[in-house]
Every structure is written in structure tokens, then in C-alpha cells.
mmCIF file of C-alpha atoms in Angstrom:
data_model
loop_
_atom_site.group_PDB
_atom_site.id
_atom_site.type_symbol
_atom_site.label_atom_id
_atom_site.label_comp_id
_atom_site.label_asym_id
_atom_site.label_seq_id
_atom_site.Cartn_x
_atom_site.Cartn_y
_atom_site.Cartn_z
ATOM 1 C CA GLY A 1 17.005 -1.668 -1.063
ATOM 2 C CA ALA A 2 15.159 1.134 -2.819
ATOM 3 C CA VAL A 3 14.093 3.926 -0.497
ATOM 4 C CA VAL A 4 11.306 6.415 -1.137
ATOM 5 C CA SER A 5 11.227 9.535 0.977
ATOM 6 C CA GLN A 6 8.094 11.556 1.317
ATOM 7 C CA HIS A 7 7.725 15.081 2.701
ATOM 8 C CA PRO A 8 5.990 16.393 4.767
ATOM 9 C CA SER A 9 5.126 13.699 7.200
ATOM 10 C CA TRP A 10 2.177 15.774 8.498
ATOM 11 C CA VAL A 11 0.633 18.966 7.570
ATOM 12 C CA ILE A 12 -2.376 21.107 8.690
ATOM 13 C CA CYS A 13 -3.724 23.614 6.327
ATOM 14 C CA LYS A 14 -6.692 25.913 6.270
ATOM 15 C CA SER A 15 -9.813 25.293 4.183
ATOM 16 C CA GLY A 16 -9.274 26.675 0.601
ATOM 17 C CA THR A 17 -5.520 26.484 0.488
ATOM 18 C CA SER A 18 -3.297 24.305 -1.424
ATOM 19 C CA VAL A 19 -0.794 21.846 -0.030
ATOM 20 C CA LYS A 20 2.123 20.209 -2.077
ATOM 21 C CA ILE A 21 3.393 16.690 -1.003
ATOM 22 C CA GLU A 22 6.824 15.434 -2.399
ATOM 23 C CA CYS A 23 7.934 12.048 -3.090
ATOM 24 C CA ARG A 24 11.702 11.333 -3.920
ATOM 25 C CA SER A 25 13.429 8.210 -4.872
ATOM 26 C CA LEU A 26 16.629 8.440 -3.075
ATOM 27 C CA ASP A 27 18.872 5.867 -4.561
ATOM 28 C CA PHE A 28 17.152 4.827 -7.835
ATOM 29 C CA GLN A 29 15.418 6.251 -10.729
ATOM 30 C CA ALA A 30 11.538 6.073 -10.688
ATOM 31 C CA THR A 31 10.034 6.489 -14.040
ATOM 32 C CA THR A 32 6.683 5.635 -12.606
ATOM 33 C CA MET A 33 5.425 6.582 -9.095
ATOM 34 C CA PHE A 34 2.018 5.891 -7.616
ATOM 35 C CA TRP A 35 -0.016 8.015 -5.208
ATOM 36 C CA TYR A 36 -2.446 6.382 -2.725
ATOM 37 C CA ARG A 37 -4.841 7.733 -0.127
ATOM 38 C CA GLN A 38 -6.035 5.857 2.934
ATOM 39 C CA PHE A 39 -9.091 6.831 4.933
ATOM 40 C CA PRO A 40 -9.265 5.445 8.633
ATOM 41 C CA LYS A 41 -10.055 1.799 8.657
ATOM 42 C CA GLN A 42 -10.040 1.549 4.878
ATOM 43 C CA SER A 43 -7.530 0.130 2.279
ATOM 44 C CA LEU A 44 -5.084 2.053 0.338
ATOM 45 C CA MET A 45 -6.845 3.286 -2.679
ATOM 46 C CA LEU A 46 -4.809 4.213 -5.859
ATOM 47 C CA MET A 47 -5.485 7.727 -6.826
ATOM 48 C CA ALA A 48 -3.043 8.038 -9.769
ATOM 49 C CA THR A 49 -0.005 6.820 -11.633
ATOM 50 C CA SER A 50 2.608 9.469 -12.036
ATOM 51 C CA ASN A 51 4.754 9.100 -15.263
ATOM 52 C CA GLU A 52 8.097 10.970 -15.612
ATOM 53 C CA GLY A 53 7.778 13.719 -18.445
ATOM 54 C CA SER A 54 4.116 13.011 -19.219
ATOM 55 C CA LYS A 55 0.702 13.403 -17.819
ATOM 56 C CA ALA A 56 -0.482 11.393 -14.981
ATOM 57 C CA THR A 57 -3.067 8.890 -15.263
ATOM 58 C CA TYR A 58 -5.922 9.239 -12.696
ATOM 59 C CA GLU A 59 -8.201 6.539 -11.379
ATOM 60 C CA GLN A 60 -11.868 6.772 -11.755
ATOM 61 C CA GLY A 61 -13.392 9.327 -9.489
ATOM 62 C CA VAL A 62 -10.366 11.154 -8.609
ATOM 63 C CA GLU A 63 -10.461 14.887 -9.764
ATOM 64 C CA LYS A 64 -7.646 15.683 -11.861
ATOM 65 C CA ASP A 65 -7.982 19.508 -11.169
ATOM 66 C CA LYS A 66 -8.038 18.974 -7.453
ATOM 67 C CA PHE A 67 -5.128 16.587 -7.194
ATOM 68 C CA LEU A 68 -2.348 17.951 -9.376
ATOM 69 C CA ILE A 69 0.591 15.601 -10.038
ATOM 70 C CA ASN A 70 3.909 16.424 -11.497
ATOM 71 C CA HIS A 71 6.712 14.000 -12.258
ATOM 72 C CA ALA A 72 9.311 16.537 -13.707
ATOM 73 C CA SER A 73 12.286 14.211 -13.041
ATOM 74 C CA LEU A 74 13.290 10.829 -12.684
ATOM 75 C CA THR A 75 13.530 11.075 -8.835
ATOM 76 C CA LEU A 76 10.748 13.430 -7.817
ATOM 77 C CA SER A 77 6.852 13.339 -8.064
ATOM 78 C CA THR A 78 4.619 15.771 -6.334
ATOM 79 C CA LEU A 79 1.150 15.867 -5.459
ATOM 80 C CA THR A 80 -0.783 19.098 -4.849
ATOM 81 C CA VAL A 81 -4.081 19.169 -3.182
ATOM 82 C CA THR A 82 -5.706 22.412 -4.441
ATOM 83 C CA SER A 83 -8.358 24.345 -2.663
ATOM 84 C CA ALA A 84 -8.153 21.816 0.090
ATOM 85 C CA HIS A 85 -11.495 21.047 2.187
ATOM 86 C CA PRO A 86 -11.823 19.002 5.325
ATOM 87 C CA GLU A 87 -13.053 15.944 3.295
ATOM 88 C CA ASP A 88 -9.575 15.931 1.839
ATOM 89 C CA SER A 89 -8.146 15.273 5.113
ATOM 90 C CA SER A 90 -6.357 11.815 4.847
ATOM 91 C CA PHE A 91 -3.350 9.905 4.681
ATOM 92 C CA TYR A 92 -1.503 10.231 1.249
ATOM 93 C CA ILE A 93 1.202 7.786 0.318
ATOM 94 C CA CYS A 94 3.315 7.573 -2.510
ATOM 95 C CA SER A 95 5.249 4.514 -3.961
ATOM 96 C CA ALA A 96 7.638 3.606 -6.697
ATOM 97 C CA ARG A 97 8.725 0.410 -8.191
ATOM 98 C CA ASP A 98 10.998 -1.762 -6.037
ATOM 99 C CA ARG A 99 13.586 -2.993 -8.511
ATOM 100 C CA ASP A 100 14.531 -5.699 -5.996
ATOM 101 C CA THR A 101 11.190 -7.254 -5.970
ATOM 102 C CA VAL A 102 9.061 -8.578 -8.753
ATOM 103 C CA TYR A 103 6.050 -6.333 -9.021
ATOM 104 C CA GLY A 104 6.787 -4.943 -5.674
ATOM 105 C CA TYR A 105 6.492 -1.294 -4.491
ATOM 106 C CA THR A 106 8.481 0.660 -2.168
ATOM 107 C CA PHE A 107 6.383 3.172 -0.346
ATOM 108 C CA GLY A 108 7.220 6.368 1.251
ATOM 109 C CA SER A 109 6.371 7.222 4.955
ATOM 110 C CA GLY A 110 3.042 8.972 4.013
ATOM 111 C CA THR A 111 1.772 12.267 4.707
ATOM 112 C CA ARG A 112 -1.122 13.072 7.192
ATOM 113 C CA LEU A 113 -3.029 15.964 5.840
ATOM 114 C CA THR A 114 -5.573 17.678 8.056
ATOM 115 C CA VAL A 115 -7.632 20.391 6.586
ATOM 116 C CA VAL A 116 -9.276 22.653 9.172
ATOM 117 C CA ASP B 1 -16.991 -3.671 -5.270
ATOM 118 C CA GLN B 2 -14.056 -4.779 -3.188
ATOM 119 C CA GLN B 3 -12.063 -7.306 -5.131
ATOM 120 C CA VAL B 4 -9.649 -7.965 -2.229
ATOM 121 C CA LYS B 5 -11.107 -8.723 1.190
ATOM 122 C CA GLN B 6 -9.773 -8.970 4.468
ATOM 123 C CA ASN B 7 -12.742 -9.976 6.752
ATOM 124 C CA SER B 8 -10.986 -9.876 9.932
ATOM 125 C CA PRO B 9 -10.225 -6.124 11.059
ATOM 126 C CA SER B 10 -8.235 -7.405 13.963
ATOM 127 C CA LEU B 11 -6.458 -10.351 15.595
ATOM 128 C CA SER B 12 -4.884 -10.971 18.802
ATOM 129 C CA VAL B 13 -2.395 -13.715 19.363
ATOM 130 C CA GLN B 14 -0.115 -14.745 22.185
ATOM 131 C CA GLU B 15 3.652 -14.312 21.804
ATOM 132 C CA GLY B 16 5.238 -17.554 20.438
ATOM 133 C CA ARG B 17 2.044 -18.802 18.864
ATOM 134 C CA ILE B 18 1.112 -18.812 15.305
ATOM 135 C CA SER B 19 -0.611 -15.881 13.519
ATOM 136 C CA ILE B 20 -2.818 -16.609 10.558
ATOM 137 C CA LEU B 21 -4.125 -13.646 8.546
ATOM 138 C CA ASN B 22 -6.586 -14.245 5.709
ATOM 139 C CA CYS B 23 -7.453 -12.705 2.589
ATOM 140 C CA ASP B 24 -10.151 -13.507 -0.161
ATOM 141 C CA TYR B 25 -10.420 -12.210 -3.636
ATOM 142 C CA THR B 26 -12.842 -12.383 -6.441
ATOM 143 C CA ASN B 27 -10.857 -11.833 -9.585
ATOM 144 C CA SER B 28 -9.690 -15.121 -10.804
ATOM 145 C CA MET B 29 -7.225 -13.150 -13.306
ATOM 146 C CA PHE B 30 -4.869 -11.906 -10.423
ATOM 147 C CA ASP B 31 -1.513 -13.402 -10.867
ATOM 148 C CA TYR B 32 0.450 -12.055 -8.203
ATOM 149 C CA PHE B 33 -0.118 -11.421 -4.385
ATOM 150 C CA LEU B 34 1.761 -9.467 -1.762
ATOM 151 C CA TRP B 35 1.607 -8.904 1.928
ATOM 152 C CA TYR B 36 2.610 -5.439 3.431
ATOM 153 C CA LYS B 37 2.995 -4.719 7.103
ATOM 154 C CA LYS B 38 2.291 -0.938 8.109
ATOM 155 C CA TYR B 39 3.036 0.703 11.448
ATOM 156 C CA PRO B 40 0.973 3.724 12.513
ATOM 157 C CA ALA B 41 1.920 6.971 10.465
ATOM 158 C CA GLU B 42 4.240 5.126 8.311
ATOM 159 C CA GLY B 43 4.072 3.796 4.763
ATOM 160 C CA PRO B 44 3.621 0.034 4.134
ATOM 161 C CA THR B 45 6.653 -2.071 3.972
ATOM 162 C CA PHE B 46 6.819 -5.208 1.808
ATOM 163 C CA LEU B 47 6.758 -8.470 3.547
ATOM 164 C CA ILE B 48 6.483 -11.402 1.231
ATOM 165 C CA SER B 49 4.860 -12.243 -2.061
ATOM 166 C CA ILE B 50 3.437 -15.147 -4.204
ATOM 167 C CA SER B 51 2.847 -15.787 -7.753
ATOM 168 C CA SER B 52 -0.267 -17.545 -8.900
ATOM 169 C CA ILE B 53 1.881 -20.384 -10.230
ATOM 170 C CA LYS B 54 2.656 -21.317 -6.718
ATOM 171 C CA ASP B 55 0.827 -22.344 -3.472
ATOM 172 C CA LYS B 56 3.394 -21.504 -0.870
ATOM 173 C CA ASN B 57 6.172 -19.240 -0.424
ATOM 174 C CA GLU B 58 8.255 -19.027 2.771
ATOM 175 C CA ASP B 59 10.509 -16.472 4.193
ATOM 176 C CA GLY B 60 11.872 -16.977 7.693
ATOM 177 C CA ARG B 61 8.987 -16.768 9.936
ATOM 178 C CA PHE B 62 6.602 -15.600 7.290
ATOM 179 C CA THR B 63 4.840 -18.115 4.913
ATOM 180 C CA VAL B 64 2.163 -17.142 2.382
ATOM 181 C CA PHE B 65 -0.231 -19.845 1.207
ATOM 182 C CA LEU B 66 -2.408 -19.485 -2.030
ATOM 183 C CA ASN B 67 -5.450 -21.569 -2.753
ATOM 184 C CA LYS B 68 -6.519 -20.634 -6.286
ATOM 185 C CA SER B 69 -9.616 -22.564 -6.342
ATOM 186 C CA ALA B 70 -10.723 -20.997 -3.244
ATOM 187 C CA LYS B 71 -9.658 -17.532 -4.293
ATOM 188 C CA HIS B 72 -7.873 -17.234 -0.730
ATOM 189 C CA LEU B 73 -4.530 -16.599 0.489
ATOM 190 C CA SER B 74 -3.223 -16.532 4.060
ATOM 191 C CA LEU B 75 -0.152 -15.353 5.878
ATOM 192 C CA HIS B 76 1.362 -17.335 8.793
ATOM 193 C CA ILE B 77 3.508 -15.875 11.261
ATOM 194 C CA VAL B 78 5.536 -18.482 13.394
ATOM 195 C CA PRO B 79 6.490 -17.730 16.029
ATOM 196 C CA SER B 80 4.654 -14.353 16.559
ATOM 197 C CA GLN B 81 6.636 -11.697 18.182
ATOM 198 C CA PRO B 82 5.371 -8.534 19.792
ATOM 199 C CA GLY B 83 7.254 -6.393 17.094
ATOM 200 C CA ASP B 84 4.938 -8.037 14.592
ATOM 201 C CA SER B 85 2.109 -6.026 16.014
ATOM 202 C CA ALA B 86 1.094 -3.933 12.956
ATOM 203 C CA VAL B 87 -1.578 -3.791 10.287
ATOM 204 C CA TYR B 88 -1.124 -6.207 7.516
ATOM 205 C CA PHE B 89 -2.526 -5.646 4.088
ATOM 206 C CA CYS B 90 -2.788 -8.130 1.328
ATOM 207 C CA ALA B 91 -2.623 -6.780 -2.314
ATOM 208 C CA ALA B 92 -3.199 -8.361 -5.638
ATOM 209 C CA THR B 93 -2.469 -7.450 -9.075
ATOM 210 C CA GLN B 94 -3.168 -8.764 -12.799
ATOM 211 C CA GLY B 95 0.004 -8.523 -14.560
ATOM 212 C CA THR B 96 0.810 -4.851 -13.757
ATOM 213 C CA TYR B 97 1.967 -2.587 -10.967
ATOM 214 C CA LYS B 98 -1.651 -1.534 -10.342
ATOM 215 C CA TYR B 99 -2.481 -3.269 -6.987
ATOM 216 C CA ILE B 100 -5.761 -3.778 -5.342
ATOM 217 C CA PHE B 101 -5.371 -3.640 -1.534
ATOM 218 C CA GLY B 102 -7.459 -5.176 1.136
ATOM 219 C CA THR B 103 -8.746 -3.285 3.948
ATOM 220 C CA GLY B 104 -6.155 -4.532 6.359
ATOM 221 C CA THR B 105 -5.952 -6.722 9.672
ATOM 222 C CA ARG B 106 -4.489 -5.225 12.851
ATOM 223 C CA LEU B 107 -2.361 -7.763 14.495
ATOM 224 C CA LYS B 108 -1.658 -7.673 18.123
ATOM 225 C CA VAL B 109 0.886 -9.941 19.451
ATOM 226 C CA LEU B 110 0.458 -10.223 23.291
ATOM 227 C CA ALA B 111 3.740 -10.484 25.440
#
């Protein structure tokens, strides 16, 4: 089945710095990828839809300038958390369309971001 | 406004017995529903799905039931195994890949 690789799996950074998270589709081309965030004991919240070769579509309430998304190739989307603050600490997960399942996603393994 | 709700944050079941996880939704336009399983520090993995034109879908030990009139779906796991212990999310969509997820139910299967 489709495999999505996400890196790093965890990262600790200082407040004010930027962190880049990568999401790769390993055995298929993903024209569209999705970025989610999950706070403890809460559901996965869609942040943005990443489209290859065009601008990402952000959900309401998500700061575009803070969460920069780049989808420069058919197999790679990146999420950069700029000027990170402790409230940005969360679990970030990417996903891509699973071609084997109607309307299904294949998720990456997630990135635990801690901003200190 | 939480369109997809999982009102039970946790559930404990004895090994071999049936686990029933519930999910309620408010949007009658949702036409596809999925269940995902998530282990700690990992991304969710797809489990089973159901289209709104069906009321039941079965895959091995997993069965999903959909009651459109009640806007309710449930996941049955029979028999439950310790390896099923995880957080289960239901998700719904309306004709797109944009899903609305529930808050999850933590299932613990006791050996």
C-alpha cells in the first residue's frame, strides 16, 4: 500500500526559531497532501491542503505566515513553523491520498514539536 | 461546533469480548465515513470505511454500522485482542478528501 514518510518524528526547538517538517510519499505521486495538528486529547484538526505547484489552501484560523507550506514536487511537501512559540507545541501529521482506498488517507507517522 | 463526536473518551474491554465504539455526527450531508486506529506517537492507520448508501461494512473482526436516521455510526471489534488497544478516530466527509475527525476513543483490551 501507499507509504508516507514524515521527518523528523520529534523535535525540540527554542522559542523564536523555525522548524521544518517534511512529508514524503515513498511509492506514489501525491499531487495533494494534507497537514493536521493534534493537541492532547483532541481530534485531528486540518490545518491546510498542500497542492503541488501551487499555493496551499489554509483552513480558517490558521496563520499562513506562521505555517509555511511548500509542495515543490509530487513526492514532497514541507511545513515550516516560523518563529515558533510554546503554544505551537503539538503533534503535526501529514497525509496523502491513498489510491487503494476510496476517499482514504495514508498518514505519516507524525512529528512531535516541543517549543521551549 | 463539533460536527463529529465521540462521546466516550475511553473504553475497557476484556480480551475475546466485543468492543463497540460509537460516533455521532450532525451534518446529514456527510456521505463517507472512516475509522482510523492510532498508536501513541504514530500517525493514524486506516481501518475500515462505509459509504452513506450502505448500513454495514465488514472486514474480518471489524464491522462498521451506519444509522443515517440517527446520524450514528459504530465500530464493532469481535473478538477483541490486546493488540487492538489504541485510540480510534471516526471521520466523515462530504464528497471530498477534507475530513472532519472525532476526538477519539481510547480502547484498552484487557488480557
